[in-house]
mmCIF file of C-alpha atoms in Angstrom:
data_model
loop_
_atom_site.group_PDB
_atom_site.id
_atom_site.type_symbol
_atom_site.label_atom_id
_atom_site.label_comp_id
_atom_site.label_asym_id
_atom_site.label_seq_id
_atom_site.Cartn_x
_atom_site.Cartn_y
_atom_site.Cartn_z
ATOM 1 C CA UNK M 9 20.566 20.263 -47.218
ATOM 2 C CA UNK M 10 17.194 20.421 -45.436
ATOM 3 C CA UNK M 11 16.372 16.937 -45.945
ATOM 4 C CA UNK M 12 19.694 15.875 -44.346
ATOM 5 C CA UNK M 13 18.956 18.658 -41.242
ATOM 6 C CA UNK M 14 15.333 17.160 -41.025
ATOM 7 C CA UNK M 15 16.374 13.857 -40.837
ATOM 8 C CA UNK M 16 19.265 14.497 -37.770
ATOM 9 C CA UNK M 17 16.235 16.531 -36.500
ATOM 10 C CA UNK M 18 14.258 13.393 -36.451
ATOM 11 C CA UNK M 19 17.098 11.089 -35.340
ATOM 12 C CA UNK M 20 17.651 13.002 -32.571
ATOM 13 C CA UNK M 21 13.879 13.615 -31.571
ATOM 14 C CA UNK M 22 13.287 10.809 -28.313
ATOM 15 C CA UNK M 23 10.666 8.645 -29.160
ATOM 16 C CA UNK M 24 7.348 9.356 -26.898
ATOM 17 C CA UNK M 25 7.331 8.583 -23.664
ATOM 18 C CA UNK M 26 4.412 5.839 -23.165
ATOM 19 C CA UNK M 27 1.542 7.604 -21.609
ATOM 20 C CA UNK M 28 0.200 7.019 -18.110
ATOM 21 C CA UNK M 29 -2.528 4.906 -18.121
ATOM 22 C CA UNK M 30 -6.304 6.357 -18.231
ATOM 23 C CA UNK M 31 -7.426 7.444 -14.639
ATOM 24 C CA UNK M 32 -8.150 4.618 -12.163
ATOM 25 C CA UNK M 33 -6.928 1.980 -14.510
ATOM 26 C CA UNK M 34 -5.827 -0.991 -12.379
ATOM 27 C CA UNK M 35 -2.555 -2.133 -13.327
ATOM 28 C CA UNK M 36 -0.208 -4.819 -12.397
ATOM 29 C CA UNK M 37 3.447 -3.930 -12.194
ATOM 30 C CA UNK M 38 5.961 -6.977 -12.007
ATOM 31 C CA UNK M 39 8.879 -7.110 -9.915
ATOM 32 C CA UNK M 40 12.199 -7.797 -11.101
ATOM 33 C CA UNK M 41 11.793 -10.398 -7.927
ATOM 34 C CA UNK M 42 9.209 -12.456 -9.297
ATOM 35 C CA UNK M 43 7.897 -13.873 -5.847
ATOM 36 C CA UNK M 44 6.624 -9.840 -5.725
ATOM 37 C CA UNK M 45 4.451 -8.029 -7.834
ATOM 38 C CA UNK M 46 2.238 -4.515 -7.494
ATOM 39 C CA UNK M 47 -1.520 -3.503 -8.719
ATOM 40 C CA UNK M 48 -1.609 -0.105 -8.564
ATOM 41 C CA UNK M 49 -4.732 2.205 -9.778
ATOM 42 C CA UNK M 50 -4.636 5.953 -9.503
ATOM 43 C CA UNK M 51 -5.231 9.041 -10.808
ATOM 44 C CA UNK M 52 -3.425 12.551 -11.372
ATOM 45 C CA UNK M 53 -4.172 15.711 -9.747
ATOM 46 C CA UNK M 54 -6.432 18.272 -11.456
ATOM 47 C CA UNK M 55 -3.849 20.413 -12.121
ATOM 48 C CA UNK M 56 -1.092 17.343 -13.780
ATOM 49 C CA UNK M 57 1.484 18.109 -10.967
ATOM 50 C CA UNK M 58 0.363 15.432 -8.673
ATOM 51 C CA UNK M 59 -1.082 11.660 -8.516
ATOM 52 C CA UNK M 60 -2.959 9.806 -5.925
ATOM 53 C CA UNK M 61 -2.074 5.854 -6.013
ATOM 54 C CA UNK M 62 -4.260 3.152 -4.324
ATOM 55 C CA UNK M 63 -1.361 0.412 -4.458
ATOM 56 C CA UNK M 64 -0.903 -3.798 -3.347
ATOM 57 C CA UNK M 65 2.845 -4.763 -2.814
ATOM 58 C CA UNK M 66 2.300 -8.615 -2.855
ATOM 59 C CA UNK M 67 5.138 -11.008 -1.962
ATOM 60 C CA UNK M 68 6.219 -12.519 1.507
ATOM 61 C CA UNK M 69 3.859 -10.306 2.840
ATOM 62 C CA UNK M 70 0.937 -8.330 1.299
ATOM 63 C CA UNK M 71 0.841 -4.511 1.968
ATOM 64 C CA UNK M 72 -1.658 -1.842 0.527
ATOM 65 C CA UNK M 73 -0.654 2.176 0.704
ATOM 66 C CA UNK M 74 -2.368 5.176 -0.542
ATOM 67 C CA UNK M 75 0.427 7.149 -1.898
ATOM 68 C CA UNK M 76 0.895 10.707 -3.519
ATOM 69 C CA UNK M 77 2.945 11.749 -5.548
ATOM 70 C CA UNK M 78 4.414 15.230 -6.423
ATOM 71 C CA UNK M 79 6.616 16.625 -9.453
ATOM 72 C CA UNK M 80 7.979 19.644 -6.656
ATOM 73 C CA UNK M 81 9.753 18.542 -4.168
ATOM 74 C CA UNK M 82 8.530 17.790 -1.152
ATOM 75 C CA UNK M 83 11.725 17.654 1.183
ATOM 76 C CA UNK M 84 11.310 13.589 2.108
ATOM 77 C CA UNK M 85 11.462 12.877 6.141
ATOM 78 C CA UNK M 86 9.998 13.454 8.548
ATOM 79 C CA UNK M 87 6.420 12.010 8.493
ATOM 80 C CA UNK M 88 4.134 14.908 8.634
ATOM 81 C CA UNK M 89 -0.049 14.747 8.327
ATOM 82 C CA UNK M 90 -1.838 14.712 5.264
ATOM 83 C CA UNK M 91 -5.384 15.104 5.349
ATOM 84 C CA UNK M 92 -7.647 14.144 2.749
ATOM 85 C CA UNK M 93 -11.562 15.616 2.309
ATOM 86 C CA UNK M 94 -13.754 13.453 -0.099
ATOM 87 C CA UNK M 95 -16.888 15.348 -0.930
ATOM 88 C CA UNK M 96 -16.630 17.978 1.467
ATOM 89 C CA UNK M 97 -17.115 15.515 4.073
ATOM 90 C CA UNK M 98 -15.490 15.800 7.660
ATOM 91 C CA UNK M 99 -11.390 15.373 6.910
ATOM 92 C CA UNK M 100 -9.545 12.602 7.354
ATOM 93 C CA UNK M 101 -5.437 13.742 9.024
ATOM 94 C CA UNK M 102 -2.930 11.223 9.382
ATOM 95 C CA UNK M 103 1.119 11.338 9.645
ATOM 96 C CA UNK M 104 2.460 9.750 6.423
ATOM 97 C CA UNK M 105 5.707 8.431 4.987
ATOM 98 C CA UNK M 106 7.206 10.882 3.497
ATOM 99 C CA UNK M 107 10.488 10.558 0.269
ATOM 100 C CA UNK M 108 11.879 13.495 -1.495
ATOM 101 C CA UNK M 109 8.603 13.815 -4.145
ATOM 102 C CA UNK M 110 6.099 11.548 -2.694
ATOM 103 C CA UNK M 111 4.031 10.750 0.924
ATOM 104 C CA UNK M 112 2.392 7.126 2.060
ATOM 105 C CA UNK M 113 0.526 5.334 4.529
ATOM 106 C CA UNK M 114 0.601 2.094 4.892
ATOM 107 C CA UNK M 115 -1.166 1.439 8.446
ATOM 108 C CA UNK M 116 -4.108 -0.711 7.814
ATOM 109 C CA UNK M 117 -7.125 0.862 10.095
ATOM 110 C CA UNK M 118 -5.781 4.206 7.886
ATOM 111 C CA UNK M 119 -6.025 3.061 4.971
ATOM 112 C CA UNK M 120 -9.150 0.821 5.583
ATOM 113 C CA UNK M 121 -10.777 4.284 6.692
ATOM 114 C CA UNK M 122 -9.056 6.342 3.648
ATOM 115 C CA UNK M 123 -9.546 3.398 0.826
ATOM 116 C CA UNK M 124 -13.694 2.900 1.772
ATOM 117 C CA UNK M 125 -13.940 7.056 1.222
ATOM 118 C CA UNK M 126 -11.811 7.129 -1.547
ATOM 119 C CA UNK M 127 -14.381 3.954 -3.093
ATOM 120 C CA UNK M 128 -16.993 6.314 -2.926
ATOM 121 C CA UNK M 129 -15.667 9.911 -2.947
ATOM 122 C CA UNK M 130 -16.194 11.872 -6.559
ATOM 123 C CA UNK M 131 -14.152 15.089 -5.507
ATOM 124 C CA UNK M 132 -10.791 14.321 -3.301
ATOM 125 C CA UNK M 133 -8.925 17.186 -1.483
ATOM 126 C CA UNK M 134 -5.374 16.998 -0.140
ATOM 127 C CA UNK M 135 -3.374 18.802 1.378
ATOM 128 C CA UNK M 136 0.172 18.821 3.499
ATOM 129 C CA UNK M 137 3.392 20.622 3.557
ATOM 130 C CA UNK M 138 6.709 20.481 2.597
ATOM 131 C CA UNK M 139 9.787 19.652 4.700
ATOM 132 C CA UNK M 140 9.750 23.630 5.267
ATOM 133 C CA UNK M 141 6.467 24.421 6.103
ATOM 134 C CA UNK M 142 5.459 24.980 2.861
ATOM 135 C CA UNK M 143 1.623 24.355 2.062
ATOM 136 C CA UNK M 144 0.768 21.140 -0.820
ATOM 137 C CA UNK M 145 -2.640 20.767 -1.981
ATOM 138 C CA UNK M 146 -4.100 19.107 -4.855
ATOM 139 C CA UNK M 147 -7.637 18.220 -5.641
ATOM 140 C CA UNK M 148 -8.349 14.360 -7.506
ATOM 141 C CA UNK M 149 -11.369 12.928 -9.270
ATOM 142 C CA UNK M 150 -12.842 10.412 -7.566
ATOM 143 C CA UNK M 151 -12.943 6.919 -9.313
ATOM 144 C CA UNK M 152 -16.152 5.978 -11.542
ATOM 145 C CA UNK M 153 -16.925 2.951 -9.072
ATOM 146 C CA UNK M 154 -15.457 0.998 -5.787
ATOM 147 C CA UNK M 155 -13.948 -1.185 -8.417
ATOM 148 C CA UNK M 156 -10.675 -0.229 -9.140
ATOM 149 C CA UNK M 157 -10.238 0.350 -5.025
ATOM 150 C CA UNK M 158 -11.440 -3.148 -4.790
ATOM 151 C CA UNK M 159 -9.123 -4.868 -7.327
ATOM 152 C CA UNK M 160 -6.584 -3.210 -5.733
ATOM 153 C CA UNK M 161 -7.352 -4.591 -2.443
ATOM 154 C CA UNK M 162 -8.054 -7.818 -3.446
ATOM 155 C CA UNK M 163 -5.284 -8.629 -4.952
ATOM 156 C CA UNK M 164 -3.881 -7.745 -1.267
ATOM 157 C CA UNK M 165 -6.403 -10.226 0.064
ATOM 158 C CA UNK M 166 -8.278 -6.860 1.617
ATOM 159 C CA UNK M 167 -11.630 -6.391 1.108
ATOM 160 C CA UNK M 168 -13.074 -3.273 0.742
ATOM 161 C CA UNK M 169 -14.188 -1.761 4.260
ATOM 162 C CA UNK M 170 -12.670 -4.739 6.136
ATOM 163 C CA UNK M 171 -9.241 -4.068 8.080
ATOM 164 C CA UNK M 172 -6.842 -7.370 7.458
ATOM 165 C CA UNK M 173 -6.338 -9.786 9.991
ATOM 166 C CA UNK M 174 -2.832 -10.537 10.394
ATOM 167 C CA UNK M 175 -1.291 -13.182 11.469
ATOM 168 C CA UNK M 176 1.900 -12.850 12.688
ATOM 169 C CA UNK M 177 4.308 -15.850 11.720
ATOM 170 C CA UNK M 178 5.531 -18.642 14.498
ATOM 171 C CA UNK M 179 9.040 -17.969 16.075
ATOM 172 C CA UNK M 180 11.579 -20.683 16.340
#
């Protein structure tokens, strides 16, 4: 009788979920469109209930955003300002994009400033609110080296430091 009970016990157990990868791992994500396709490199929040993304959406057009997620809600729209300090340097406020458990920015001079700190920064502060007023903060490591902000970037066509020139396509 027990083996039978450990065996449903075991057939009913889910399989392990894979685990994220290791922090600042650069990874490429394919789209289900295959003209499109993401590198994404991030890391969670000291604390596990949060994760800072430095991502590349590639396709038609190529778009980086610095994205955070949450696992509490954080109430979606409006925009509202996040502001980041890296090494208790001066912070850095912006209004993000905001979706029920997660806040972006995609505008390049921001996230030229916010990716070339980031490159460098060893101990990253956030902070925000909810939808409601309520406070969010969470504290990142930094990455071991510009690299993983770099491969990010470059598989935008950014470079590191350098806002993108855009050019915008020919009416007709």
């Amino acid at each position: 009788m027990i083996s039978i009970l450990s065996l449903f016990l075991q057939a009913t157990t889910p399989a392990p979920a894979t685990p994220p990868p290791a922090p600042w791992t650069v990874t490429l994500r394919p789209k289900t469109d295959p003209t499109m396709t993401s590198t994404v490199a991030g890391t969670p929040s000291d604390d596990g209930n949060g994760r800072l993304v430095v991502r590349c959406d590639s396709g038609a057009q190529q778009v980086v955003s610095v994205q955070f997620f949450s696992k509490s809600p954080l109430g979606g729209p409006p925009d509202r300002p996040v502001t980041l300090t890296i090494d208790g340097g001066t912070p850095m406020g912006a209004n993000w994009e905001f979706v029920e458990k997660g806040a972006y920015i995609r505008e390049d001079m921001a996230v030229t400033t916010i990716t070339t700190a980031l490159a460098k920064g060893k101990v990253i502060k956030l902070a925000t609110t909810t939808a409601t007023g309520d406070p969010v903060t969470a504290s990142f490591a930094g990455p071991p080296s510009a690299e993983p902000v770099t491969k990010v970037l470059a598989a935008c066509g950014y470079t590191l430091g350098t806002p993108p020139v855009r050019i915008e396509p020919k009416k007709k």
